[in-house]
Amino acid sequence: MGAVDPLSLSMVTAFLGAAGAGMANEAGKRAWETVGGLVARVVGREVPAPVGPAERESVAGLLVAEALRNPEQARALAAVMSGGGTGGAAAHGVPRLLPASARFFTDRKGPLALLDREADRKPDGLPKVAVLHGPAGIGTSALAFHWGGREAGRFPDGTLYMDLRGGSASTAPTAATVLRHFLLRLGVPAEYVPPAVEDRVDLFRSLLSGRRLLVVLDHAQSAGQVGPLITAAPGVFTLIVARRPLTGLDAVTVSVGPLSDKDARRLLAELAGRSALVTARAALPSVLERCAGSPFALRAMAPYLATGPLGGGDPGGPLAASGPVTAADPRSEGGPVPPVRAVAEEVYRRLGAEAARVYRLGSLRPWPSLNAAVVAVTAEVPEDEAQRALAELAELQLLESTGDGRYRYRPAVRAHAEETAAREDGLAGCAAAVARAADWYLRFAVRADYAALKERWHLGPLFAELGPGPYEDEGAAVAALVAEAGNLVESVLAAEEFGRFDTVCQTVEALWAVQLKAGSHDVLLPALRAGARTAGRHCPGTRTAGRMHIQLAFALMELRQDDEAERELLTAAEDEARAGHARGRATAVESLGLLRLRQWRFRPALECFEEADGLLDRIGPADDGAADVPRARALLHRHRGRALRGLGRFDEAAQRLATAREFFRDSGERYNTARVLTDLAELHLDAADHAGALPLIDEAVLLLSRENATVHLTYLAGLRAQCLPDRP
């Protein structure tokens, strides 16, 4: 066996890494299967797809060794490596994601100096990281925004920002979710964001290696949540905001404490005006004591100094009368009430009845954001009144506006609102409000999903009852689902907690279009897991259970969690078999075959596709799903062609693919016709028949030019270049 050139080995190893990471899109999956077939032909047997650096290097060694022995294999390997579909070039835009600093900002010279010092530290191979920490409402986020805005010139390549808050560990953004968000903002096309978190980390750090950029991670909950987002790139400064120092994180810790009385008075004067402070001087000591140096509390109280009952010097106004909260106060539970909660209670007392009801009942779940439509249903108020109440609550600092007609709670304020709801509305009233919200999200999701993907078959009864929502087109419906994805996940978890199992499964089913067309699998994963749990416990052996397990498996496949995906697909097939649903069982077995293709297990994949085809034979003309059978068979012909190609059985592959092509041509499905044409072109390229491949590629390009399928067109351009190797 000849020696393997180290440079060639490293290049092929890197290519395998890029090909595996590029499977977020159809072209990337196709390139990965092509590599698997090449490896099988070189070695003379199936080789499992590599899943880590060591396995990638081992497979690369096999390819390079054979290329050194066989010039034809060397040309084939070079052709595969030069093809498109294994990655996307990132645009070098300048993201500016940091929220604006507060208009009035007081003191904080000590923390600002510590941030300056860490940012100025000479590169030494260690990441530049600082953690700003302090209690709720003390202004840690405001300090980060102020410093980042002041130092924008230090970071000419921009600022990345992400709020990591979540109601629980299951709904807080994961590192994978944050990395996807950052990669998109750095210009990586969505279809080229790698599915596996470790590949996202590699791409993120590569993109940042030569940039001068600030990364701000707000409301971090643990070192594990932020660790993968930290880079040692010398021009990158990572600023983390948390309630406490994060154990296990190697970072400069910057404690943020309460404002002094002097600075608190200064902030009140800037917010309310000096004349208001003079007028309300009798109540001012009580205000300062209650606010306890919290910028949030001071900002919430400032309007009352200027215009509220304190104006006119009324020493007996509500704030003055309430005085500081002490251990004797029943709300104190043996100690002083934190200023955020104390002031939230004070402001709450002044609300009108409907605004107070909106404030209480909107807080019962950690919704990522709220709009007037769902709040109106939850609080049982007219929608226009809900909109006015939300705007009022934001003006009073009890809510934050997200700038797109939505609102959200600060965590400490939501805790107060939730406790107030339990006290004033009772457990039954709170449960009913959550149920109304979950029902609203279910009906919204069903109508949007139906509009986004009308052709699929549905199980939930609401699809027939409601029909599609009034969206301009499928893209608008998908966009609406994406905008509410976080709330839909939370509504599923709420329904599961309250034992509303039909709501869980119907809402999860209505996530299929956003799964299929928008991805976001890591965001949806908690809801999909809840659907599978619910089905397993409450309706095993039913069509619904099969659908829940298939949807979870699909997400797990896209996230490269293959072992768990396989278990879910086997469970789905068993459920569908027990339900006597041949069409659903065929889908589960077909999906297992697609997983096998991705794993380079071409013979087991072919067996799955043959089994799925046999299951379709059981569906009679009058049976449920009969109308889907011809198209399902055509897809299985295509899948079998792909598996046969991987096994080197090119003539059989060509026959299967030709059958699929004729069906999709006759049915007018341009996209699937183009995909089969691409498969056939690759068969010709496998045999070095460039003249036979070229017209197939050109026909596929013509079809896809009307489908806006940019990624697939890029892949076809790479194949076309292989057909014209001597042209510049």
JSON list of N, CA, C and O in Angstrom, two decimals, residues 170-171 177 180 366-371 404 406 440-442 444-445 448 477-493 507-508 510-515 518-528:
[
{"chain": "A", "resi": 170, "resn": "SER", "atom": "N", "xyz": [-36.13, 23.68, 29.85]},
{"chain": "A", "resi": 170, "resn": "SER", "atom": "CA", "xyz": [-36.57, 23.09, 28.58]},
{"chain": "A", "resi": 170, "resn": "SER", "atom": "C", "xyz": [-36.93, 24.13, 27.53]},
{"chain": "A", "resi": 170, "resn": "SER", "atom": "O", "xyz": [-36.96, 23.81, 26.33]},
{"chain": "A", "resi": 171, "resn": "THR", "atom": "N", "xyz": [-37.21, 25.36, 27.95]},
{"chain": "A", "resi": 171, "resn": "THR", "atom": "CA", "xyz": [-37.62, 26.38, 26.97]},
{"chain": "A", "resi": 171, "resn": "THR", "atom": "C", "xyz": [-36.58, 27.48, 26.79]},
{"chain": "A", "resi": 171, "resn": "THR", "atom": "O", "xyz": [-36.72, 28.30, 25.89]},
{"chain": "A", "resi": 177, "resn": "THR", "atom": "N", "xyz": [-29.50, 26.69, 19.37]},
{"chain": "A", "resi": 177, "resn": "THR", "atom": "CA", "xyz": [-30.43, 27.72, 18.89]},
{"chain": "A", "resi": 177, "resn": "THR", "atom": "C", "xyz": [-29.73, 29.06, 18.73]},
{"chain": "A", "resi": 177, "resn": "THR", "atom": "O", "xyz": [-29.92, 29.77, 17.73]},
{"chain": "A", "resi": 180, "resn": "ARG", "atom": "N", "xyz": [-27.41, 29.06, 15.70]},
{"chain": "A", "resi": 180, "resn": "ARG", "atom": "CA", "xyz": [-28.15, 29.21, 14.45]},
{"chain": "A", "resi": 180, "resn": "ARG", "atom": "C", "xyz": [-28.51, 30.68, 14.22]},
{"chain": "A", "resi": 180, "resn": "ARG", "atom": "O", "xyz": [-28.32, 31.22, 13.12]},
{"chain": "A", "resi": 366, "resn": "PRO", "atom": "N", "xyz": [-44.51, 31.25, 30.98]},
{"chain": "A", "resi": 366, "resn": "PRO", "atom": "CA", "xyz": [-43.39, 32.08, 30.50]},
{"chain": "A", "resi": 366, "resn": "PRO", "atom": "C", "xyz": [-43.42, 32.23, 28.98]},
{"chain": "A", "resi": 366, "resn": "PRO", "atom": "O", "xyz": [-42.50, 31.79, 28.28]},
{"chain": "A", "resi": 367, "resn": "TRP", "atom": "N", "xyz": [-44.51, 32.83, 28.47]},
{"chain": "A", "resi": 367, "resn": "TRP", "atom": "CA", "xyz": [-44.61, 33.05, 27.02]},
{"chain": "A", "resi": 367, "resn": "TRP", "atom": "C", "xyz": [-43.43, 33.92, 26.56]},
{"chain": "A", "resi": 367, "resn": "TRP", "atom": "O", "xyz": [-43.15, 34.94, 27.18]},
{"chain": "A", "resi": 368, "resn": "PRO", "atom": "N", "xyz": [-42.75, 33.56, 25.48]},
{"chain": "A", "resi": 368, "resn": "PRO", "atom": "CA", "xyz": [-41.67, 34.42, 24.98]},
{"chain": "A", "resi": 368, "resn": "PRO", "atom": "C", "xyz": [-42.13, 35.83, 24.66]},
{"chain": "A", "resi": 368, "resn": "PRO", "atom": "O", "xyz": [-41.40, 36.80, 24.84]},
{"chain": "A", "resi": 369, "resn": "SER", "atom": "N", "xyz": [-43.37, 35.96, 24.17]},
{"chain": "A", "resi": 369, "resn": "SER", "atom": "CA", "xyz": [-43.93, 37.28, 23.90]},
{"chain": "A", "resi": 369, "resn": "SER", "atom": "C", "xyz": [-45.44, 37.12, 23.79]},
{"chain": "A", "resi": 369, "resn": "SER", "atom": "O", "xyz": [-45.96, 36.02, 23.62]},
{"chain": "A", "resi": 370, "resn": "LEU", "atom": "N", "xyz": [-46.15, 38.25, 23.89]},
{"chain": "A", "resi": 370, "resn": "LEU", "atom": "CA", "xyz": [-47.61, 38.24, 23.85]},
{"chain": "A", "resi": 370, "resn": "LEU", "atom": "C", "xyz": [-48.10, 39.28, 22.85]},
{"chain": "A", "resi": 370, "resn": "LEU", "atom": "O", "xyz": [-47.52, 40.37, 22.74]},
{"chain": "A", "resi": 371, "resn": "ASN", "atom": "N", "xyz": [-49.18, 38.94, 22.13]},
{"chain": "A", "resi": 371, "resn": "ASN", "atom": "CA", "xyz": [-49.83, 39.96, 21.31]},
{"chain": "A", "resi": 371, "resn": "ASN", "atom": "C", "xyz": [-51.26, 40.15, 21.79]},
{"chain": "A", "resi": 371, "resn": "ASN", "atom": "O", "xyz": [-51.77, 39.40, 22.64]},
{"chain": "A", "resi": 404, "resn": "ASP", "atom": "N", "xyz": [-42.40, 45.00, 17.85]},
{"chain": "A", "resi": 404, "resn": "ASP", "atom": "CA", "xyz": [-43.16, 44.46, 16.72]},
{"chain": "A", "resi": 404, "resn": "ASP", "atom": "C", "xyz": [-44.61, 44.19, 17.10]},
{"chain": "A", "resi": 404, "resn": "ASP", "atom": "O", "xyz": [-45.25, 43.29, 16.56]},
{"chain": "A", "resi": 406, "resn": "ARG", "atom": "N", "xyz": [-45.54, 43.23, 20.05]},
{"chain": "A", "resi": 406, "resn": "ARG", "atom": "CA", "xyz": [-45.56, 42.20, 21.07]},
{"chain": "A", "resi": 406, "resn": "ARG", "atom": "C", "xyz": [-44.93, 42.73, 22.35]},
{"chain": "A", "resi": 406, "resn": "ARG", "atom": "O", "xyz": [-44.16, 43.70, 22.33]},
{"chain": "A", "resi": 440, "resn": "TRP", "atom": "N", "xyz": [-56.26, 28.91, 21.94]},
{"chain": "A", "resi": 440, "resn": "TRP", "atom": "CA", "xyz": [-56.03, 29.92, 20.92]},
{"chain": "A", "resi": 440, "resn": "TRP", "atom": "C", "xyz": [-54.83, 29.55, 20.06]},
{"chain": "A", "resi": 440, "resn": "TRP", "atom": "O", "xyz": [-54.89, 29.62, 18.81]},
{"chain": "A", "resi": 441, "resn": "TYR", "atom": "N", "xyz": [-53.74, 29.13, 20.68]},
{"chain": "A", "resi": 441, "resn": "TYR", "atom": "CA", "xyz": [-52.54, 28.77, 19.92]},
{"chain": "A", "resi": 441, "resn": "TYR", "atom": "C", "xyz": [-52.79, 27.53, 19.06]},
{"chain": "A", "resi": 441, "resn": "TYR", "atom": "O", "xyz": [-52.28, 27.43, 17.93]},
{"chain": "A", "resi": 442, "resn": "LEU", "atom": "N", "xyz": [-53.59, 26.58, 19.56]},
{"chain": "A", "resi": 442, "resn": "LEU", "atom": "CA", "xyz": [-53.93, 25.41, 18.76]},
{"chain": "A", "resi": 442, "resn": "LEU", "atom": "C", "xyz": [-54.67, 25.82, 17.50]},
{"chain": "A", "resi": 442, "resn": "LEU", "atom": "O", "xyz": [-54.31, 25.40, 16.38]},
{"chain": "A", "resi": 444, "resn": "PHE", "atom": "N", "xyz": [-54.84, 28.72, 16.03]},
{"chain": "A", "resi": 444, "resn": "PHE", "atom": "CA", "xyz": [-53.95, 29.50, 15.17]},
{"chain": "A", "resi": 444, "resn": "PHE", "atom": "C", "xyz": [-53.04, 28.57, 14.37]},
{"chain": "A", "resi": 444, "resn": "PHE", "atom": "O", "xyz": [-52.87, 28.72, 13.15]},
{"chain": "A", "resi": 445, "resn": "ALA", "atom": "N", "xyz": [-52.41, 27.60, 15.06]},
{"chain": "A", "resi": 445, "resn": "ALA", "atom": "CA", "xyz": [-51.45, 26.72, 14.41]},
{"chain": "A", "resi": 445, "resn": "ALA", "atom": "C", "xyz": [-52.11, 25.85, 13.35]},
{"chain": "A", "resi": 445, "resn": "ALA", "atom": "O", "xyz": [-51.55, 25.64, 12.26]},
{"chain": "A", "resi": 448, "resn": "ALA", "atom": "N", "xyz": [-52.80, 28.00, 10.22]},
{"chain": "A", "resi": 448, "resn": "ALA", "atom": "CA", "xyz": [-51.58, 28.39, 9.52]},
{"chain": "A", "resi": 448, "resn": "ALA", "atom": "C", "xyz": [-50.91, 27.17, 8.88]},
{"chain": "A", "resi": 448, "resn": "ALA", "atom": "O", "xyz": [-50.43, 27.24, 7.73]},
{"chain": "A", "resi": 477, "resn": "ALA", "atom": "N", "xyz": [-47.87, 31.94, 5.57]},
{"chain": "A", "resi": 477, "resn": "ALA", "atom": "CA", "xyz": [-48.35, 31.06, 6.64]},
{"chain": "A", "resi": 477, "resn": "ALA", "atom": "C", "xyz": [-47.18, 30.48, 7.42]},
{"chain": "A", "resi": 477, "resn": "ALA", "atom": "O", "xyz": [-47.22, 30.41, 8.66]},
{"chain": "A", "resi": 478, "resn": "VAL", "atom": "N", "xyz": [-46.13, 30.07, 6.72]},
{"chain": "A", "resi": 478, "resn": "VAL", "atom": "CA", "xyz": [-44.94, 29.54, 7.42]},
{"chain": "A", "resi": 478, "resn": "VAL", "atom": "C", "xyz": [-44.31, 30.63, 8.27]},
{"chain": "A", "resi": 478, "resn": "VAL", "atom": "O", "xyz": [-43.90, 30.39, 9.42]},
{"chain": "A", "resi": 479, "resn": "ALA", "atom": "N", "xyz": [-44.24, 31.86, 7.74]},
{"chain": "A", "resi": 479, "resn": "ALA", "atom": "CA", "xyz": [-43.66, 32.97, 8.51]},
{"chain": "A", "resi": 479, "resn": "ALA", "atom": "C", "xyz": [-44.45, 33.22, 9.78]},
{"chain": "A", "resi": 479, "resn": "ALA", "atom": "O", "xyz": [-43.87, 33.52, 10.84]},
{"chain": "A", "resi": 480, "resn": "ALA", "atom": "N", "xyz": [-45.78, 33.11, 9.70]},
{"chain": "A", "resi": 480, "resn": "ALA", "atom": "CA", "xyz": [-46.61, 33.31, 10.90]},
{"chain": "A", "resi": 480, "resn": "ALA", "atom": "C", "xyz": [-46.32, 32.23, 11.94]},
{"chain": "A", "resi": 480, "resn": "ALA", "atom": "O", "xyz": [-46.24, 32.51, 13.14]},
{"chain": "A", "resi": 481, "resn": "LEU", "atom": "N", "xyz": [-46.13, 31.00, 11.51]},
{"chain": "A", "resi": 481, "resn": "LEU", "atom": "CA", "xyz": [-45.80, 29.91, 12.44]},
{"chain": "A", "resi": 481, "resn": "LEU", "atom": "C", "xyz": [-44.43, 30.13, 13.06]},
{"chain": "A", "resi": 481, "resn": "LEU", "atom": "O", "xyz": [-44.23, 29.89, 14.26]},
{"chain": "A", "resi": 482, "resn": "VAL", "atom": "N", "xyz": [-43.47, 30.56, 12.27]},
{"chain": "A", "resi": 482, "resn": "VAL", "atom": "CA", "xyz": [-42.12, 30.80, 12.79]},
{"chain": "A", "resi": 482, "resn": "VAL", "atom": "C", "xyz": [-42.17, 31.89, 13.86]},
{"chain": "A", "resi": 482, "resn": "VAL", "atom": "O", "xyz": [-41.51, 31.78, 14.91]},
{"chain": "A", "resi": 483, "resn": "ALA", "atom": "N", "xyz": [-42.95, 32.96, 13.61]},
{"chain": "A", "resi": 483, "resn": "ALA", "atom": "CA", "xyz": [-43.03, 34.06, 14.57]},
{"chain": "A", "resi": 483, "resn": "ALA", "atom": "C", "xyz": [-43.59, 33.61, 15.91]},
{"chain": "A", "resi": 483, "resn": "ALA", "atom": "O", "xyz": [-43.25, 34.17, 16.96]},
{"chain": "A", "resi": 484, "resn": "GLU", "atom": "N", "xyz": [-44.46, 32.60, 15.91]},
{"chain": "A", "resi": 484, "resn": "GLU", "atom": "CA", "xyz": [-45.08, 32.13, 17.14]},
{"chain": "A", "resi": 484, "resn": "GLU", "atom": "C", "xyz": [-44.47, 30.82, 17.65]},
{"chain": "A", "resi": 484, "resn": "GLU", "atom": "O", "xyz": [-45.01, 30.20, 18.57]},
{"chain": "A", "resi": 485, "resn": "ALA", "atom": "N", "xyz": [-43.35, 30.40, 17.08]},
{"chain": "A", "resi": 485, "resn": "ALA", "atom": "CA", "xyz": [-42.81, 29.07, 17.41]},
{"chain": "A", "resi": 485, "resn": "ALA", "atom": "C", "xyz": [-42.57, 28.90, 18.90]},
{"chain": "A", "resi": 485, "resn": "ALA", "atom": "O", "xyz": [-42.93, 27.87, 19.49]},
{"chain": "A", "resi": 486, "resn": "GLY", "atom": "N", "xyz": [-41.97, 29.89, 19.54]},
{"chain": "A", "resi": 486, "resn": "GLY", "atom": "CA", "xyz": [-41.70, 29.78, 20.97]},
{"chain": "A", "resi": 486, "resn": "GLY", "atom": "C", "xyz": [-42.96, 29.67, 21.79]},
{"chain": "A", "resi": 486, "resn": "GLY", "atom": "O", "xyz": [-43.04, 28.88, 22.75]},
{"chain": "A", "resi": 487, "resn": "ASN", "atom": "N", "xyz": [-43.98, 30.44, 21.44]},
{"chain": "A", "resi": 487, "resn": "ASN", "atom": "CA", "xyz": [-45.25, 30.37, 22.15]},
{"chain": "A", "resi": 487, "resn": "ASN", "atom": "C", "xyz": [-45.97, 29.05, 21.90]},
{"chain": "A", "resi": 487, "resn": "ASN", "atom": "O", "xyz": [-46.63, 28.51, 22.79]},
{"chain": "A", "resi": 488, "resn": "LEU", "atom": "N", "xyz": [-45.84, 28.51, 20.69]},
{"chain": "A", "resi": 488, "resn": "LEU", "atom": "CA", "xyz": [-46.46, 27.22, 20.40]},
{"chain": "A", "resi": 488, "resn": "LEU", "atom": "C", "xyz": [-45.82, 26.11, 21.22]},
{"chain": "A", "resi": 488, "resn": "LEU", "atom": "O", "xyz": [-46.51, 25.22, 21.73]},
{"chain": "A", "resi": 489, "resn": "VAL", "atom": "N", "xyz": [-44.51, 26.17, 21.38]},
{"chain": "A", "resi": 489, "resn": "VAL", "atom": "CA", "xyz": [-43.83, 25.19, 22.23]},
{"chain": "A", "resi": 489, "resn": "VAL", "atom": "C", "xyz": [-44.34, 25.31, 23.66]},
{"chain": "A", "resi": 489, "resn": "VAL", "atom": "O", "xyz": [-44.67, 24.30, 24.31]},
{"chain": "A", "resi": 490, "resn": "GLU", "atom": "N", "xyz": [-44.43, 26.54, 24.17]},
{"chain": "A", "resi": 490, "resn": "GLU", "atom": "CA", "xyz": [-44.89, 26.74, 25.54]},
{"chain": "A", "resi": 490, "resn": "GLU", "atom": "C", "xyz": [-46.33, 26.29, 25.70]},
{"chain": "A", "resi": 490, "resn": "GLU", "atom": "O", "xyz": [-46.71, 25.74, 26.75]},
{"chain": "A", "resi": 491, "resn": "SER", "atom": "N", "xyz": [-47.17, 26.49, 24.69]},
{"chain": "A", "resi": 491, "resn": "SER", "atom": "CA", "xyz": [-48.57, 26.08, 24.80]},
{"chain": "A", "resi": 491, "resn": "SER", "atom": "C", "xyz": [-48.68, 24.56, 24.85]},
{"chain": "A", "resi": 491, "resn": "SER", "atom": "O", "xyz": [-49.54, 24.01, 25.56]},
{"chain": "A", "resi": 492, "resn": "VAL", "atom": "N", "xyz": [-47.81, 23.87, 24.11]},
{"chain": "A", "resi": 492, "resn": "VAL", "atom": "CA", "xyz": [-47.80, 22.40, 24.17]},
{"chain": "A", "resi": 492, "resn": "VAL", "atom": "C", "xyz": [-47.40, 21.93, 25.56]},
{"chain": "A", "resi": 492, "resn": "VAL", "atom": "O", "xyz": [-48.03, 21.03, 26.14]},
{"chain": "A", "resi": 493, "resn": "LEU", "atom": "N", "xyz": [-46.36, 22.54, 26.13]},
{"chain": "A", "resi": 493, "resn": "LEU", "atom": "CA", "xyz": [-45.93, 22.15, 27.47]},
{"chain": "A", "resi": 493, "resn": "LEU", "atom": "C", "xyz": [-47.00, 22.46, 28.51]},
{"chain": "A", "resi": 493, "resn": "LEU", "atom": "O", "xyz": [-47.21, 21.69, 29.46]},
{"chain": "A", "resi": 507, "resn": "THR", "atom": "N", "xyz": [-51.76, 20.19, 18.50]},
{"chain": "A", "resi": 507, "resn": "THR", "atom": "CA", "xyz": [-50.85, 21.31, 18.28]},
{"chain": "A", "resi": 507, "resn": "THR", "atom": "C", "xyz": [-49.54, 20.83, 17.68]},
{"chain": "A", "resi": 507, "resn": "THR", "atom": "O", "xyz": [-48.99, 21.47, 16.76]},
{"chain": "A", "resi": 508, "resn": "VAL", "atom": "N", "xyz": [-49.02, 19.71, 18.17]},
{"chain": "A", "resi": 508, "resn": "VAL", "atom": "CA", "xyz": [-47.78, 19.17, 17.60]},
{"chain": "A", "resi": 508, "resn": "VAL", "atom": "C", "xyz": [-47.98, 18.80, 16.14]},
{"chain": "A", "resi": 508, "resn": "VAL", "atom": "O", "xyz": [-47.12, 19.08, 15.29]},
{"chain": "A", "resi": 510, "resn": "ALA", "atom": "N", "xyz": [-49.84, 20.23, 14.09]},
{"chain": "A", "resi": 510, "resn": "ALA", "atom": "CA", "xyz": [-49.89, 21.49, 13.34]},
{"chain": "A", "resi": 510, "resn": "ALA", "atom": "C", "xyz": [-48.53, 22.15, 13.23]},
{"chain": "A", "resi": 510, "resn": "ALA", "atom": "O", "xyz": [-48.42, 23.23, 12.62]},
{"chain": "A", "resi": 511, "resn": "LEU", "atom": "N", "xyz": [-47.47, 21.55, 13.78]},
{"chain": "A", "resi": 511, "resn": "LEU", "atom": "CA", "xyz": [-46.11, 22.07, 13.62]},
{"chain": "A", "resi": 511, "resn": "LEU", "atom": "C", "xyz": [-45.41, 21.46, 12.41]},
{"chain": "A", "resi": 511, "resn": "LEU", "atom": "O", "xyz": [-44.26, 21.82, 12.13]},
{"chain": "A", "resi": 512, "resn": "TRP", "atom": "N", "xyz": [-46.07, 20.56, 11.70]},
{"chain": "A", "resi": 512, "resn": "TRP", "atom": "CA", "xyz": [-45.38, 19.83, 10.64]},
{"chain": "A", "resi": 512, "resn": "TRP", "atom": "C", "xyz": [-44.90, 20.75, 9.51]},
{"chain": "A", "resi": 512, "resn": "TRP", "atom": "O", "xyz": [-43.78, 20.61, 9.02]},
{"chain": "A", "resi": 513, "resn": "ALA", "atom": "N", "xyz": [-45.70, 21.70, 9.11]},
{"chain": "A", "resi": 513, "resn": "ALA", "atom": "CA", "xyz": [-45.29, 22.57, 8.01]},
{"chain": "A", "resi": 513, "resn": "ALA", "atom": "C", "xyz": [-44.07, 23.40, 8.38]},
{"chain": "A", "resi": 513, "resn": "ALA", "atom": "O", "xyz": [-43.15, 23.57, 7.57]},
{"chain": "A", "resi": 514, "resn": "VAL", "atom": "N", "xyz": [-44.04, 23.92, 9.61]},
{"chain": "A", "resi": 514, "resn": "VAL", "atom": "CA", "xyz": [-42.89, 24.73, 10.00]},
{"chain": "A", "resi": 514, "resn": "VAL", "atom": "C", "xyz": [-41.66, 23.84, 10.18]},
{"chain": "A", "resi": 514, "resn": "VAL", "atom": "O", "xyz": [-40.53, 24.27, 9.93]},
{"chain": "A", "resi": 515, "resn": "GLN", "atom": "N", "xyz": [-41.85, 22.57, 10.58]},
{"chain": "A", "resi": 515, "resn": "GLN", "atom": "CA", "xyz": [-40.73, 21.64, 10.61]},
{"chain": "A", "resi": 515, "resn": "GLN", "atom": "C", "xyz": [-40.16, 21.42, 9.21]},
{"chain": "A", "resi": 515, "resn": "GLN", "atom": "O", "xyz": [-38.96, 21.50, 8.99]},
{"chain": "A", "resi": 518, "resn": "ALA", "atom": "N", "xyz": [-39.35, 25.28, 7.37]},
{"chain": "A", "resi": 518, "resn": "ALA", "atom": "CA", "xyz": [-38.54, 26.32, 8.01]},
{"chain": "A", "resi": 518, "resn": "ALA", "atom": "C", "xyz": [-37.46, 25.75, 8.92]},
{"chain": "A", "resi": 518, "resn": "ALA", "atom": "O", "xyz": [-36.63, 26.50, 9.41]},
{"chain": "A", "resi": 519, "resn": "GLY", "atom": "N", "xyz": [-37.47, 24.45, 9.16]},
{"chain": "A", "resi": 519, "resn": "GLY", "atom": "CA", "xyz": [-36.45, 23.90, 10.06]},
{"chain": "A", "resi": 519, "resn": "GLY", "atom": "C", "xyz": [-36.77, 24.27, 11.50]},
{"chain": "A", "resi": 519, "resn": "GLY", "atom": "O", "xyz": [-37.83, 23.93, 12.01]},
{"chain": "A", "resi": 520, "resn": "SER", "atom": "N", "xyz": [-35.85, 24.98, 12.14]},
{"chain": "A", "resi": 520, "resn": "SER", "atom": "CA", "xyz": [-36.00, 25.36, 13.55]},
{"chain": "A", "resi": 520, "resn": "SER", "atom": "C", "xyz": [-36.27, 24.14, 14.42]},
{"chain": "A", "resi": 520, "resn": "SER", "atom": "O", "xyz": [-37.01, 24.21, 15.40]},
{"chain": "A", "resi": 521, "resn": "HIS", "atom": "N", "xyz": [-35.65, 23.02, 14.07]},
{"chain": "A", "resi": 521, "resn": "HIS", "atom": "CA", "xyz": [-35.93, 21.78, 14.78]},
{"chain": "A", "resi": 521, "resn": "HIS", "atom": "C", "xyz": [-35.51, 21.87, 16.24]},
{"chain": "A", "resi": 521, "resn": "HIS", "atom": "O", "xyz": [-36.19, 21.31, 17.12]},
{"chain": "A", "resi": 522, "resn": "ASP", "atom": "N", "xyz": [-34.40, 22.56, 16.51]},
{"chain": "A", "resi": 522, "resn": "ASP", "atom": "CA", "xyz": [-33.95, 22.65, 17.90]},
{"chain": "A", "resi": 522, "resn": "ASP", "atom": "C", "xyz": [-34.92, 23.48, 18.74]},
{"chain": "A", "resi": 522, "resn": "ASP", "atom": "O", "xyz": [-35.09, 23.23, 19.93]},
{"chain": "A", "resi": 523, "resn": "VAL", "atom": "N", "xyz": [-35.57, 24.47, 18.14]},
{"chain": "A", "resi": 523, "resn": "VAL", "atom": "CA", "xyz": [-36.56, 25.27, 18.86]},
{"chain": "A", "resi": 523, "resn": "VAL", "atom": "C", "xyz": [-37.80, 24.44, 19.16]},
{"chain": "A", "resi": 523, "resn": "VAL", "atom": "O", "xyz": [-38.37, 24.49, 20.26]},
{"chain": "A", "resi": 524, "resn": "LEU", "atom": "N", "xyz": [-38.23, 23.64, 18.21]},
{"chain": "A", "resi": 524, "resn": "LEU", "atom": "CA", "xyz": [-39.47, 22.87, 18.34]},
{"chain": "A", "resi": 524, "resn": "LEU", "atom": "C", "xyz": [-39.29, 21.59, 19.15]},
{"chain": "A", "resi": 524, "resn": "LEU", "atom": "O", "xyz": [-40.29, 20.97, 19.56]},
{"chain": "A", "resi": 525, "resn": "LEU", "atom": "N", "xyz": [-38.06, 21.17, 19.38]},
{"chain": "A", "resi": 525, "resn": "LEU", "atom": "CA", "xyz": [-37.81, 19.86, 19.96]},
{"chain": "A", "resi": 525, "resn": "LEU", "atom": "C", "xyz": [-38.54, 19.62, 21.29]},
{"chain": "A", "resi": 525, "resn": "LEU", "atom": "O", "xyz": [-39.09, 18.52, 21.48]},
{"chain": "A", "resi": 526, "resn": "PRO", "atom": "N", "xyz": [-38.60, 20.57, 22.24]},
{"chain": "A", "resi": 526, "resn": "PRO", "atom": "CA", "xyz": [-39.34, 20.29, 23.48]},
{"chain": "A", "resi": 526, "resn": "PRO", "atom": "C", "xyz": [-40.81, 19.95, 23.25]},
{"chain": "A", "resi": 526, "resn": "PRO", "atom": "O", "xyz": [-41.36, 19.06, 23.91]},
{"chain": "A", "resi": 527, "resn": "ALA", "atom": "N", "xyz": [-41.44, 20.62, 22.29]},
{"chain": "A", "resi": 527, "resn": "ALA", "atom": "CA", "xyz": [-42.85, 20.31, 21.99]},
{"chain": "A", "resi": 527, "resn": "ALA", "atom": "C", "xyz": [-42.98, 18.95, 21.33]},
{"chain": "A", "resi": 527, "resn": "ALA", "atom": "O", "xyz": [-43.91, 18.18, 21.64]},
{"chain": "A", "resi": 528, "resn": "LEU", "atom": "N", "xyz": [-42.08, 18.63, 20.43]},
{"chain": "A", "resi": 528, "resn": "LEU", "atom": "CA", "xyz": [-42.14, 17.34, 19.75]},
{"chain": "A", "resi": 528, "resn": "LEU", "atom": "C", "xyz": [-41.92, 16.19, 20.73]},
{"chain": "A", "resi": 528, "resn": "LEU", "atom": "O", "xyz": [-42.57, 15.15, 20.64]}
]
